[in-house]
Coordinates of C-alpha atoms in Angstrom, one line a residue:
Chain A
X886 CA 237.3 251.4 53.9
X887 CA 235.4 253.9 55.3
X888 CA 231.7 254.3 56.1
X889 CA 230.1 256.6 53.1
X890 CA 228.5 259.6 54.3
X891 CA 224.4 259.1 53.8
X892 CA 222.8 262.8 53.4
X893 CA 219.1 262.9 52.8
X894 CA 218.6 266.5 52.6
X895 CA 215.9 267.6 50.1
X896 CA 214.6 271.2 49.8
X897 CA 211.6 272.6 48.4
X898 CA 212.9 274.5 45.6
X899 CA 213.6 272.0 42.7
X900 CA 216.1 273.7 40.8
X901 CA 218.3 274.0 44.0
X902 CA 217.9 270.3 44.5
X903 CA 219.4 269.4 41.1
X904 CA 222.4 272.1 42.0
X905 CA 222.8 270.0 44.9
X906 CA 223.2 267.3 42.9
X907 CA 226.0 269.0 40.6
X908 CA 227.7 270.7 43.4
X909 CA 227.8 267.2 45.4
X910 CA 229.4 265.6 42.5
X911 CA 232.0 268.7 41.8
X912 CA 232.6 268.5 45.7
X913 CA 233.5 264.7 45.7
X914 CA 235.7 265.3 42.6
X915 CA 237.6 267.7 43.7
X916 CA 238.0 265.6 47.6
X917 CA 236.3 268.2 49.6
X918 CA 233.6 265.9 50.2
X919 CA 233.1 262.2 51.1
X920 CA 232.1 259.1 48.6
X921 CA 228.1 259.9 49.5
X922 CA 224.8 258.3 49.5
X923 CA 222.1 260.5 48.9
X924 CA 218.2 259.8 49.0
X925 CA 216.0 262.8 48.3
X926 CA 212.6 264.1 46.7
X927 CA 212.0 266.6 44.8
X928 CA 209.2 269.1 44.1
X929 CA 207.4 268.3 40.6
X930 CA 209.3 269.6 38.2
X931 CA 210.6 268.3 34.7
X932 CA 214.2 267.2 34.7
X933 CA 216.6 267.0 31.2
X934 CA 220.1 265.8 31.0
X935 CA 223.3 267.8 30.6
X936 CA 223.0 269.3 27.2
X937 CA 219.9 269.4 27.0
X938 CA 219.4 267.0 24.0
X939 CA 216.7 264.9 26.1
X940 CA 214.2 268.4 26.0
X941 CA 213.0 266.7 23.2
X942 CA 211.3 264.3 24.9
X943 CA 209.1 267.1 27.1
X944 CA 206.2 269.3 26.2
X945 CA 207.1 272.1 27.0
X946 CA 204.0 273.9 26.6
X947 CA 202.3 271.3 28.8
X948 CA 204.9 272.0 31.3
X949 CA 203.6 275.6 31.1
X950 CA 200.6 274.9 31.6
X951 CA 200.8 273.1 34.3
X952 CA 204.0 275.6 35.9
X953 CA 206.2 272.8 36.1
X954 CA 210.2 274.0 35.8
X955 CA 212.5 272.1 33.3
X956 CA 215.4 271.9 34.9
X957 CA 219.1 270.5 34.2
X958 CA 221.8 267.3 35.8
X959 CA 224.6 267.1 35.7
X960 CA 224.5 263.8 33.6
X961 CA 223.0 262.3 30.1
X962 CA 220.3 260.3 29.7
X963 CA 216.3 260.8 29.0
X964 CA 214.4 263.2 30.4
X965 CA 212.5 262.5 33.7
X966 CA 209.8 263.5 35.8
X967 CA 210.0 264.5 39.7
X968 CA 207.4 264.7 42.3
X969 CA 207.2 264.1 45.7
X970 CA 205.6 260.1 44.9
X971 CA 208.9 259.8 43.0
X972 CA 212.4 258.5 45.3
X973 CA 215.8 259.8 43.9
X974 CA 218.6 258.5 44.5
X975 CA 222.4 259.0 44.0
X976 CA 225.8 257.4 44.8
X977 CA 228.7 259.8 44.1
X978 CA 231.7 257.9 44.9
X979 CA 235.6 259.1 45.0
X980 CA 237.2 256.7 42.3
X981 CA 239.6 254.6 45.4
X982 CA 236.4 254.0 47.5
X983 CA 235.0 252.3 44.3
X984 CA 237.9 251.0 42.8
X985 CA 238.0 248.9 40.5
X986 CA 234.3 249.6 39.4
X987 CA 234.9 251.5 36.1
X988 CA 232.7 251.2 34.0
X989 CA 229.2 252.5 33.5
X990 CA 227.9 248.8 33.2
X991 CA 229.3 248.3 36.4
X992 CA 227.8 251.0 37.7
X993 CA 224.8 249.9 36.4
X994 CA 224.8 246.7 37.9
X995 CA 226.0 247.3 41.1
X996 CA 223.2 250.1 41.4
X997 CA 220.6 247.6 40.1
X998 CA 221.5 244.6 42.1
X999 CA 220.5 246.6 45.1
X1000 CA 216.9 248.1 43.4
X1001 CA 216.0 244.9 42.6
X1002 CA 216.6 243.7 45.9
X1003 CA 214.7 246.2 47.5
X1004 CA 211.8 245.4 44.7
X1005 CA 212.4 241.8 45.9
X1006 CA 211.9 242.5 49.3
X1007 CA 208.3 243.8 48.4
X1008 CA 207.4 240.8 46.6
X1009 CA 207.8 242.4 43.3
X1010 CA 210.4 240.7 40.4
X1011 CA 212.4 243.7 39.0
X1012 CA 214.4 243.2 36.0
X1013 CA 217.1 245.0 34.5
X1014 CA 217.6 245.9 30.8
X1015 CA 220.8 247.4 30.5
X1016 CA 220.6 251.3 29.5
X1017 CA 216.4 251.5 29.7
X1018 CA 216.1 250.7 33.3
X1019 CA 214.6 248.4 36.1
X1020 CA 211.2 247.1 34.6
X1021 CA 208.3 245.0 36.5
X1022 CA 206.1 242.8 34.6
X1023 CA 207.4 244.8 31.7
X1024 CA 206.6 248.5 33.2
X1025 CA 209.3 250.7 34.3
X1026 CA 210.1 251.7 37.6
X1027 CA 213.3 253.3 37.4
X1028 CA 215.9 254.8 35.3
X1029 CA 219.5 255.8 35.8
X1030 CA 222.4 257.7 34.5
X1031 CA 226.0 258.0 34.7
X1032 CA 229.0 260.7 35.1
X1033 CA 232.7 258.7 34.6
X1034 CA 235.0 261.6 35.8
X1035 CA 238.9 261.4 36.7
X1036 CA 238.6 261.9 40.4
X1037 CA 235.1 260.7 40.8
X1038 CA 231.6 258.4 39.8
X1039 CA 228.2 258.9 39.7
X1040 CA 225.6 256.7 39.2
X1041 CA 221.7 258.4 40.2
X1042 CA 218.6 257.5 39.4
X1043 CA 214.4 257.6 40.2
X1044 CA 212.2 255.0 41.4
X1045 CA 208.4 255.8 41.1
X1046 CA 206.8 254.9 44.2
X1047 CA 203.6 256.7 44.0
X1048 CA 204.6 259.4 41.4
X1049 CA 201.4 261.3 39.9
X1050 CA 201.7 259.3 36.6
X1051 CA 199.0 261.4 34.6
X1052 CA 201.0 264.5 35.1
X1053 CA 204.4 262.0 34.1
X1054 CA 202.6 261.2 30.8
X1055 CA 201.0 265.0 30.2
X1056 CA 204.3 266.2 30.1
X1057 CA 206.9 263.5 28.9
X1058 CA 206.8 261.8 25.6
X1059 CA 207.4 258.5 27.3
X1060 CA 209.9 255.4 25.8
X1061 CA 208.6 253.1 27.9
X1062 CA 205.0 252.1 30.0
X1063 CA 205.6 253.2 33.3
X1064 CA 203.7 251.9 36.9
X1065 CA 204.5 253.0 40.6
X1066 CA 205.7 250.3 43.1
X1067 CA 202.6 251.3 44.9
X1068 CA 200.2 250.4 42.0
X1069 CA 202.0 247.3 41.7
X1070 CA 201.4 246.5 45.3
X1071 CA 197.6 247.6 45.6
X1072 CA 198.7 250.1 48.4
X1073 CA 200.1 253.6 48.9
X1074 CA 203.7 253.6 49.8
X1075 CA 205.5 256.8 51.3
X1076 CA 208.6 257.2 49.2
X1077 CA 210.4 257.8 52.4
X1078 CA 209.7 254.8 53.9
X1079 CA 211.9 253.3 51.5
X1080 CA 214.7 255.8 52.0
X1081 CA 216.5 253.8 54.3
X1082 CA 216.4 250.2 53.0
X1083 CA 217.6 251.6 50.1
X1084 CA 220.5 253.5 51.0
X1085 CA 221.6 250.2 52.5
X1086 CA 221.4 248.2 50.1
X1087 CA 223.1 250.8 47.4
X1088 CA 226.1 251.3 50.3
X1089 CA 226.3 247.3 50.6
X1090 CA 226.2 246.8 46.9
X1091 CA 229.3 248.6 46.6
X1092 CA 230.3 246.8 49.8
X1093 CA 230.4 249.9 52.0
X1094 CA 229.0 251.0 54.9
X1095 CA 226.8 254.1 55.8
X1096 CA 227.1 257.0 58.4
X1097 CA 224.7 259.6 58.3
X1098 CA 225.8 263.1 57.5
X1099 CA 225.2 266.3 56.4
X1100 CA 225.6 269.0 53.6
X1101 CA 228.6 270.8 54.3
X1102 CA 228.5 274.6 54.0
X1103 CA 231.1 274.4 50.9
X1104 CA 228.4 272.0 49.2
X1105 CA 225.4 274.0 49.8
X1106 CA 227.6 277.3 48.7
X1107 CA 228.5 275.1 45.6
X1108 CA 224.6 274.7 45.1
X1109 CA 223.8 278.0 45.6
X1110 CA 226.5 279.0 42.5
X1111 CA 225.2 276.4 40.3
X1112 CA 221.5 277.1 40.7
X1113 CA 221.6 279.6 37.7
X1114 CA 222.5 277.1 35.0
X1115 CA 220.1 274.5 36.6
X1116 CA 217.6 276.8 34.8
X1117 CA 218.5 277.2 31.9
X1118 CA 217.1 274.2 30.6
X1119 CA 213.9 276.6 30.3
X1120 CA 215.4 278.1 27.6
X1121 CA 215.7 275.0 25.2
Chain P
X1054 CA 254.9 262.1 19.7
X1055 CA 251.7 263.7 18.6
X1056 CA 248.5 261.9 19.7
X1057 CA 245.4 261.9 18.5
X1058 CA 242.4 262.1 20.9
X1059 CA 239.3 260.1 19.9
X1060 CA 236.1 259.6 20.6
X1061 CA 236.4 256.7 23.0
X1062 CA 233.9 253.7 23.6
X1063 CA 232.1 253.9 27.2
X1064 CA 230.2 250.8 26.9
X1065 CA 229.9 247.8 24.9
X1066 CA 226.8 249.4 23.0
X1067 CA 227.9 252.8 22.6
X1068 CA 227.9 253.7 19.1
X1069 CA 228.7 257.4 19.1
X1070 CA 228.9 260.3 21.6
X1071 CA 229.6 263.9 21.5
X1072 CA 231.4 266.6 23.2
X1073 CA 229.7 268.7 25.3
X1074 CA 232.4 271.0 26.5
X1075 CA 235.8 271.4 25.7
X1076 CA 237.6 272.0 29.2
X1077 CA 240.7 273.5 27.5
X1078 CA 241.0 275.5 24.3
X1079 CA 243.3 275.2 21.4
X1080 CA 246.8 276.0 21.9
X1081 CA 246.6 275.5 25.8
X1082 CA 249.0 273.3 27.6
X1083 CA 247.3 270.4 29.4
X1084 CA 249.4 267.6 31.8
X1085 CA 248.7 264.3 31.5
X1086 CA 245.9 263.0 33.1
X1087 CA 244.3 266.8 32.7
X1088 CA 240.5 266.6 31.8
X1089 CA 240.7 268.1 28.1
X1090 CA 237.1 267.3 27.3
X1091 CA 233.8 265.6 28.6
X1092 CA 232.1 263.6 26.3
X1093 CA 228.1 262.5 26.5
X1094 CA 226.6 259.1 25.2
X1095 CA 223.4 258.2 25.4
X1096 CA 223.3 257.4 29.3
X1097 CA 226.9 258.3 30.6
X1098 CA 228.6 261.6 31.0
X1099 CA 232.2 261.1 30.9
X1100 CA 236.0 263.0 31.2
X1101 CA 238.4 262.6 28.4
X1102 CA 241.6 263.0 29.7
X1103 CA 244.9 264.2 28.2
X1104 CA 246.9 260.6 27.2
X1105 CA 250.5 262.9 27.6
X1106 CA 251.7 266.4 28.3
X1107 CA 251.9 268.7 26.1
X1108 CA 249.6 271.0 23.7
X1109 CA 245.8 270.9 22.8
X1110 CA 246.7 271.6 19.0
X1111 CA 243.7 271.2 17.4
X1112 CA 240.4 270.7 18.0
X1113 CA 238.4 268.9 15.5
X1114 CA 234.6 268.6 16.6
X1115 CA 232.8 271.2 17.8
X1116 CA 230.5 271.0 20.6
X1117 CA 227.0 268.7 20.8
X1118 CA 228.5 267.3 17.3
X1119 CA 227.4 263.1 17.7
X1120 CA 230.5 261.5 16.1
X1121 CA 230.9 257.5 16.4
X1122 CA 233.6 255.9 18.4
X1123 CA 236.7 256.1 17.1
X1124 CA 236.4 259.1 15.4
X1125 CA 239.4 262.0 16.2
X1126 CA 238.0 264.2 18.1
X1127 CA 241.2 266.4 18.7
X1128 CA 244.9 266.6 18.7
X1129 CA 247.9 266.9 20.7
X1130 CA 251.5 267.7 20.5
X1131 CA 253.9 267.1 22.7
X1132 CA 257.5 268.8 23.3
X1133 CA 259.6 268.4 20.9
X1134 CA 256.6 267.8 18.0
X1135 CA 257.6 269.7 14.7
X1136 CA 254.9 272.1 13.1
X1137 CA 255.1 269.8 10.3
X1138 CA 254.2 266.4 12.0
X1139 CA 251.2 268.4 13.8
X1140 CA 249.7 269.2 10.8
X1141 CA 250.2 266.1 9.3
X1142 CA 248.0 264.6 11.9
X1143 CA 245.6 267.3 12.1
X1144 CA 245.4 266.5 8.1
X1145 CA 245.0 262.6 8.8
X1146 CA 242.9 263.1 11.2
X1147 CA 240.5 265.8 9.3
X1148 CA 240.5 263.5 6.0
X1149 CA 238.9 260.6 8.7
X1150 CA 236.6 263.1 9.6
X1151 CA 235.5 264.1 6.2
X1152 CA 235.2 260.0 5.4
X1153 CA 232.8 259.9 8.2
X1154 CA 230.4 262.7 7.2
X1155 CA 230.9 262.1 3.4
X1156 CA 227.7 259.5 3.3
X1157 CA 225.8 260.7 6.2
X1158 CA 226.2 264.5 8.0
X1159 CA 225.7 264.3 11.6
X1160 CA 222.8 266.7 12.7
X1161 CA 224.1 269.9 15.3
X1162 CA 221.6 269.8 17.7
X1163 CA 218.9 272.3 17.4
X1164 CA 216.7 272.6 20.7
X1165 CA 213.2 271.2 20.4
X1166 CA 213.9 269.8 16.6
X1167 CA 213.6 266.0 16.7
X1168 CA 216.5 264.5 15.6
X1169 CA 216.6 260.8 14.8
X1170 CA 219.2 259.7 17.0
X1171 CA 217.1 260.6 20.5
X1172 CA 215.1 257.9 22.0
X1173 CA 210.8 259.2 20.5
X1174 CA 208.3 256.4 20.8
X1175 CA 208.8 253.8 17.7
X1176 CA 206.3 252.3 16.1
X1177 CA 205.4 249.1 17.1
X1178 CA 207.6 246.2 15.3
X1179 CA 205.6 243.4 14.1
X1180 CA 206.4 240.2 16.3
X1181 CA 205.7 236.9 14.6
X1182 CA 204.9 234.6 17.5
X1183 CA 202.2 232.1 18.1
X1184 CA 198.7 232.9 20.5
X1185 CA 200.3 230.4 23.2
X1186 CA 204.3 231.8 23.5
X1187 CA 202.3 235.7 23.0
X1188 CA 200.2 234.6 25.8
X1189 CA 202.6 232.8 28.3
X1190 CA 204.9 235.8 27.5
X1191 CA 202.5 237.8 28.6
X1192 CA 201.9 235.8 31.6
X1193 CA 205.8 235.9 32.5
X1194 CA 206.4 239.7 31.5
X1195 CA 208.8 238.8 28.8
X1196 CA 209.4 241.5 26.7
X1197 CA 208.5 239.4 23.1
X1198 CA 210.8 241.9 21.5
X1199 CA 214.3 240.5 22.7
X1200 CA 212.9 236.8 22.2
X1201 CA 215.0 235.4 19.3
X1202 CA 212.2 233.1 17.7
X1203 CA 213.2 229.8 15.9
X1204 CA 209.9 228.6 14.5
X1205 CA 208.7 228.8 10.3
X1206 CA 209.6 232.8 9.3
X1207 CA 211.4 233.2 12.6
X1208 CA 208.2 232.8 14.7
X1209 CA 208.6 232.5 18.3
X1210 CA 207.4 229.5 19.8
X1211 CA 206.3 228.3 23.2
X1212 CA 209.6 226.5 23.3
X1213 CA 211.2 229.6 22.7
X1214 CA 209.6 231.6 25.5
X1215 CA 210.2 228.5 27.8
X1216 CA 214.4 229.3 27.0
X1217 CA 213.9 232.6 27.0
X1218 CA 211.9 232.3 31.0
X1219 CA 214.7 229.5 31.7
X1220 CA 217.4 232.2 30.8
X1221 CA 215.5 235.0 33.0
X1222 CA 215.2 232.6 35.8
X1223 CA 219.0 231.6 36.0
X1224 CA 219.6 235.1 36.1
X1225 CA 217.1 235.6 39.2
X1226 CA 218.1 233.0 40.7
X1227 CA 222.2 234.3 40.1
X1228 CA 220.8 237.9 41.9
X1229 CA 219.6 235.8 44.7
X1230 CA 222.9 234.5 45.5
X1231 CA 223.8 237.2 48.1
X1232 CA 227.0 238.6 46.8
X1233 CA 228.0 242.1 46.9
X1234 CA 230.7 244.8 45.4
X1235 CA 233.3 243.8 43.8
X1236 CA 233.1 240.2 44.3
X1237 CA 229.9 240.4 42.3
X1238 CA 231.1 242.0 39.4
X1239 CA 234.1 239.5 39.3
X1240 CA 231.3 236.6 39.5
X1241 CA 229.2 238.2 37.0
X1242 CA 232.5 238.0 34.8
X1243 CA 233.4 234.8 35.4
X1244 CA 230.2 233.6 34.8
X1245 CA 230.4 235.2 31.6
X1246 CA 233.6 233.4 30.6
X1247 CA 232.4 230.4 31.8
X1248 CA 229.7 230.2 29.1
X1249 CA 233.1 229.2 26.7
X1250 CA 233.7 225.9 26.8
X1251 CA 237.0 225.2 27.8
X1252 CA 239.7 223.4 27.2
X1253 CA 243.6 223.2 28.8
X1254 CA 246.7 221.3 28.3
X1255 CA 249.6 221.8 30.4
X1256 CA 253.4 221.0 30.2
X1257 CA 256.5 221.5 32.5
X1258 CA 258.9 223.9 31.2
X1259 CA 262.8 224.0 32.1
X1260 CA 263.5 227.4 33.5
X1261 CA 267.3 227.2 34.0
X1262 CA 268.3 229.7 31.2
X1263 CA 265.1 232.0 32.0
X1264 CA 266.4 232.4 35.9
X1265 CA 269.6 233.3 34.1
X1266 CA 268.4 235.6 31.5
X1267 CA 266.3 237.2 34.3
X1268 CA 269.7 237.8 36.6
X1269 CA 271.3 239.1 33.9
X1270 CA 268.8 241.7 33.2
X1271 CA 268.6 242.9 36.6
X1272 CA 271.9 243.4 37.1
X1273 CA 272.2 245.5 33.7
X1274 CA 269.2 247.4 34.5
X1275 CA 269.2 247.4 38.6
X1276 CA 265.9 246.7 39.2
X1277 CA 263.8 243.7 40.1
X1278 CA 262.7 242.0 37.0
X1279 CA 259.3 240.0 37.9
X1280 CA 259.1 236.7 36.8
X1281 CA 255.8 238.1 34.3
X1282 CA 257.8 240.0 32.4
X1283 CA 259.8 237.1 31.2
X1284 CA 256.6 235.2 30.4
X1285 CA 254.8 238.2 29.0
X1286 CA 257.7 238.4 26.2
X1287 CA 257.8 234.9 25.7
X1288 CA 253.6 234.5 25.6
X1289 CA 254.2 237.8 22.8
X1290 CA 256.6 236.2 20.5
X1291 CA 254.7 232.7 20.4
X1292 CA 250.9 234.9 19.9
X1293 CA 253.2 236.5 16.3
X1294 CA 253.7 233.0 15.5
X1295 CA 250.0 231.7 16.6
X1296 CA 247.8 234.5 16.2
X1297 CA 244.8 232.3 16.4
X1298 CA 245.1 232.6 19.9
X1299 CA 245.4 236.3 20.0
X1300 CA 242.0 236.9 19.3
X1301 CA 238.6 237.5 20.9
X1302 CA 235.5 235.9 20.4
X1303 CA 231.9 238.0 20.7
X1304 CA 228.9 237.3 19.1
X1305 CA 229.8 234.4 16.6
X1306 CA 232.7 236.6 15.7
X1307 CA 236.1 236.0 15.8
X1308 CA 238.9 238.9 15.4
X1309 CA 242.6 237.7 15.6
X1310 CA 244.3 241.5 16.8
X1311 CA 247.3 242.2 15.0
X1312 CA 248.5 244.4 17.9
X1313 CA 249.8 241.7 20.4
X1314 CA 248.3 243.2 23.9
X1315 CA 249.2 241.0 27.2
X1316 CA 247.0 241.3 30.1
X1317 CA 248.6 240.3 33.5
X1318 CA 246.3 239.5 36.8
X1319 CA 247.3 241.6 39.7
X1320 CA 246.1 240.3 43.1
X1321 CA 244.7 243.4 44.8
X1322 CA 243.0 243.8 48.1
X1323 CA 239.4 245.1 45.9
X1324 CA 240.0 242.3 43.5
X1325 CA 241.6 240.6 41.0
X1326 CA 242.9 243.3 37.9
X1327 CA 243.8 242.9 34.4
X1328 CA 246.0 246.1 33.4
X1329 CA 247.3 245.4 29.7
X1330 CA 251.2 245.8 28.1
X1331 CA 250.7 247.2 24.4
X1332 CA 252.5 245.4 21.8
X1333 CA 254.4 243.3 24.2
X1334 CA 256.1 241.5 21.2
X1335 CA 257.6 245.2 20.3
X1336 CA 259.2 245.9 23.7
X1337 CA 262.3 244.6 25.2
X1338 CA 262.1 242.6 28.4
X1339 CA 263.5 245.4 30.9
X1340 CA 260.6 247.4 29.4
X1341 CA 258.0 245.2 30.1
X1342 CA 259.7 244.6 33.6
X1343 CA 259.1 248.2 34.5
X1344 CA 255.9 248.5 32.9
X1345 CA 254.7 245.7 34.7
X1346 CA 255.6 246.9 37.6
X1347 CA 254.6 250.3 37.4
X1348 CA 251.1 249.0 36.5
X1349 CA 250.7 246.4 39.1
X1350 CA 251.6 249.2 41.8
X1351 CA 248.7 251.5 40.2
X1352 CA 246.4 248.9 40.6
X1353 CA 247.1 247.9 44.0
X1354 CA 246.8 251.7 44.6
X1355 CA 243.4 251.9 42.5
X1356 CA 245.1 254.6 40.1
X1357 CA 244.8 252.6 36.5
X1358 CA 243.3 254.2 34.2
X1359 CA 240.7 252.9 31.7
X1360 CA 243.5 253.0 29.0
X1361 CA 245.5 250.9 31.2
X1362 CA 242.8 248.3 31.0
X1363 CA 241.2 247.5 28.0
X1364 CA 242.4 246.6 24.7
X1365 CA 243.6 243.0 26.1
X1366 CA 243.9 240.4 23.2
X1367 CA 245.4 237.7 25.7
X1368 CA 246.0 237.2 29.6
X1369 CA 248.4 235.8 31.8
X1370 CA 248.0 234.7 35.0
X1371 CA 251.1 233.8 37.9
X1372 CA 250.5 232.3 40.8
X1373 CA 253.7 230.8 41.2
X1374 CA 254.5 234.2 43.4
X1375 CA 251.5 232.6 46.1
X1376 CA 253.3 228.9 45.5
X1377 CA 251.3 227.2 43.4
X1378 CA 252.5 225.3 41.2
X1379 CA 250.2 224.6 38.7
X1380 CA 246.7 225.8 38.1
X1381 CA 243.6 225.9 35.1
X1382 CA 242.9 229.5 34.3
X1383 CA 239.3 230.5 32.7
X1384 CA 240.0 232.5 30.0
X1385 CA 239.5 236.4 30.3
X1386 CA 236.4 236.9 28.3
X1387 CA 236.3 238.1 25.2
X1388 CA 239.4 236.8 24.8
X1389 CA 239.9 233.0 23.5
X1390 CA 242.9 231.9 25.7
X1391 CA 244.9 232.4 28.7
X1392 CA 248.0 231.1 30.0
X1393 CA 248.7 230.2 33.6
X1394 CA 252.1 230.2 35.3
X1395 CA 252.9 228.4 38.4
X1396 CA 256.3 228.5 41.2
X1397 CA 259.3 228.3 39.4
X1398 CA 261.6 225.6 41.9
X1399 CA 263.8 222.9 41.7
X1400 CA 262.3 220.1 40.6
X1401 CA 263.3 216.6 39.6
X1402 CA 263.9 215.8 35.6
X1403 CA 264.9 212.9 34.2
X1404 CA 267.4 214.3 31.8
X1405 CA 269.3 211.7 29.0
X1406 CA 268.4 208.8 31.4
X1407 CA 269.8 210.4 34.5
X1408 CA 267.6 211.9 37.0
X1409 CA 268.6 215.4 38.1
X1410 CA 267.3 219.2 39.7
X1411 CA 266.1 221.6 37.4
X1412 CA 264.4 224.8 38.3
X1413 CA 261.4 224.1 36.4
X1414 CA 257.2 225.5 36.2
X1415 CA 254.1 224.3 34.7
X1416 CA 252.4 226.2 32.0
X1417 CA 249.0 225.4 31.6
X1418 CA 246.9 227.0 28.6
X1419 CA 243.0 227.0 28.7
X1420 CA 241.2 228.0 25.8
X1421 CA 237.7 228.8 24.5
X1422 CA 237.3 225.7 22.6
X1423 CA 234.5 227.2 20.1
X1424 CA 237.2 229.5 18.7
X1425 CA 240.4 227.2 18.8
X1426 CA 241.0 223.9 18.5
X1427 CA 243.7 222.0 20.5
X1428 CA 246.4 221.4 18.0
X1429 CA 247.2 225.0 17.6
X1430 CA 246.3 225.8 21.4
X1431 CA 249.2 223.0 21.7
X1432 CA 251.6 223.9 19.2
X1433 CA 251.5 227.8 20.8
X1434 CA 252.2 226.4 24.1
X1435 CA 254.9 224.1 22.7
X1436 CA 256.4 227.7 21.3
X1437 CA 256.0 229.1 24.8
X1438 CA 257.7 226.6 26.1
X1439 CA 261.1 226.9 23.7
X1440 CA 261.3 230.2 24.2
X1441 CA 261.4 229.7 27.8
X1442 CA 264.1 227.2 27.9
X1443 CA 266.2 229.1 25.0
X1444 CA 265.4 232.5 25.7
X1445 CA 267.7 234.7 24.2
X1446 CA 265.1 236.1 21.7
X1447 CA 263.2 237.4 24.5
X1448 CA 265.7 240.1 25.4
X1449 CA 265.6 242.4 22.6
X1450 CA 262.5 244.2 21.3

């Protein structure tokens, strides 16, 4: 299998970051982008699922007061809070590159294996609760969601490294108690310091290597075109 | 034939889902495999592909409406389908939908309106647990709502927590084994299967007539008939006579299946895949042979669809092609039994007191002894042997 592409591009505008996530999926689906691992951080915002169903988990009034945009992502799942202390990770794979992985539970098993290994390297014992996320000592540190398409599969998620949990609890009706990796370790970690290790572990979990790449013009154009759709969530 | 597209199950614990986008309109033409809708469960977004080339005759559920898995969501008409057949399928599907809706009308999502199906903070459940057990669980960060109590009135005891901890440690230890990628998935599946107490039975089969039948079918049909096709057909007919082996076992429940869907193991560069021959008992040998060739090729190219790998009720595995005489397989969880075939070769056989040479093969059935006893498994195996030694019933559909 050829090595997968690693991109670490993030932009200041959270809606463009989300639009790029969606555009990346569309580009891989259409065969115009290779299988990709993306590590990224976002400016403060709240992200809900594709259909907007999880908007009931969001305190919209609080978001308005804090000036936080509420944006959509291409997958299902609950609402999440993004800021610069949260490391986002994404795997978008062409079907042939990820075969015979087919099921969301298989994507979850492989991706969570990489995250649990990363946590173990920091001396933390992570535990996967299927469909709920990764927990350390009963506190959630990571959640993930899935897209299973004809040509491509996507699993992406969050990793709370040093997020503003007060803001998170203000804007979200949390189902689980959450914590930061930094809080568990007792010292502050920069999310980007974990990015290379996580990228390698994610690729390795799927049996692939990595080569550093950059977004193509096609992907950036797609993201620009999709950008208005990200904001539709604010009408919810 | 008119086809009903249903809300698929995307994961083992999925109960319902919603179409969030129809990619095709009513009346629009679709190709086989083309995406007709995007559906969403709690955590998964999934593209539903058309099961055949045809016309999307009717969309049965509006976007955002949550329906249980198995619910008809659309009707697909193939070329040549008569309008009355299509209408009949629509009528049946709408009736099924009405039945589903009767006890409880699923809610249409309204922005910001709380609904029962979305994850909202739940009132804490009262968990009966001894103080020592609670402390121990807290110490190790165990979720006590996930521990089954065996004390009086279901109270969680220290022993229950220790047991849960042991299970957790086993899992963590397992994770520490540096398996990656597909190997890791296979390992997890095999570990799950191995939880079943296995027993195995072996018998040698005279394959002389089966080999002759294979040659005849090849001459008639003009393609090389894989041995797997013969084995699948023999197994399928034997399962109709011994349905207790055509079963799955999960969460303490044995489900004996009406349909005989036989999986066959394919060795690919990416790992072991088990495509399914559906209703194998109703298909001719030639038809099974064609499907085996087609599915095996798709497996090697990584092009199997979900429908082509799920719903199996029994599995065969054949390492004879690799020269293996005999081996003991592990059941394909949650199925209750699997049959292994070794190589078909000339071997010395004693027949009517005389030593002779015949084409034979070794068959080994492994079964989950929680669900199947030795007697039924032995009778099943002997039926397969009889069918292979006198294979005329295998020919037809």
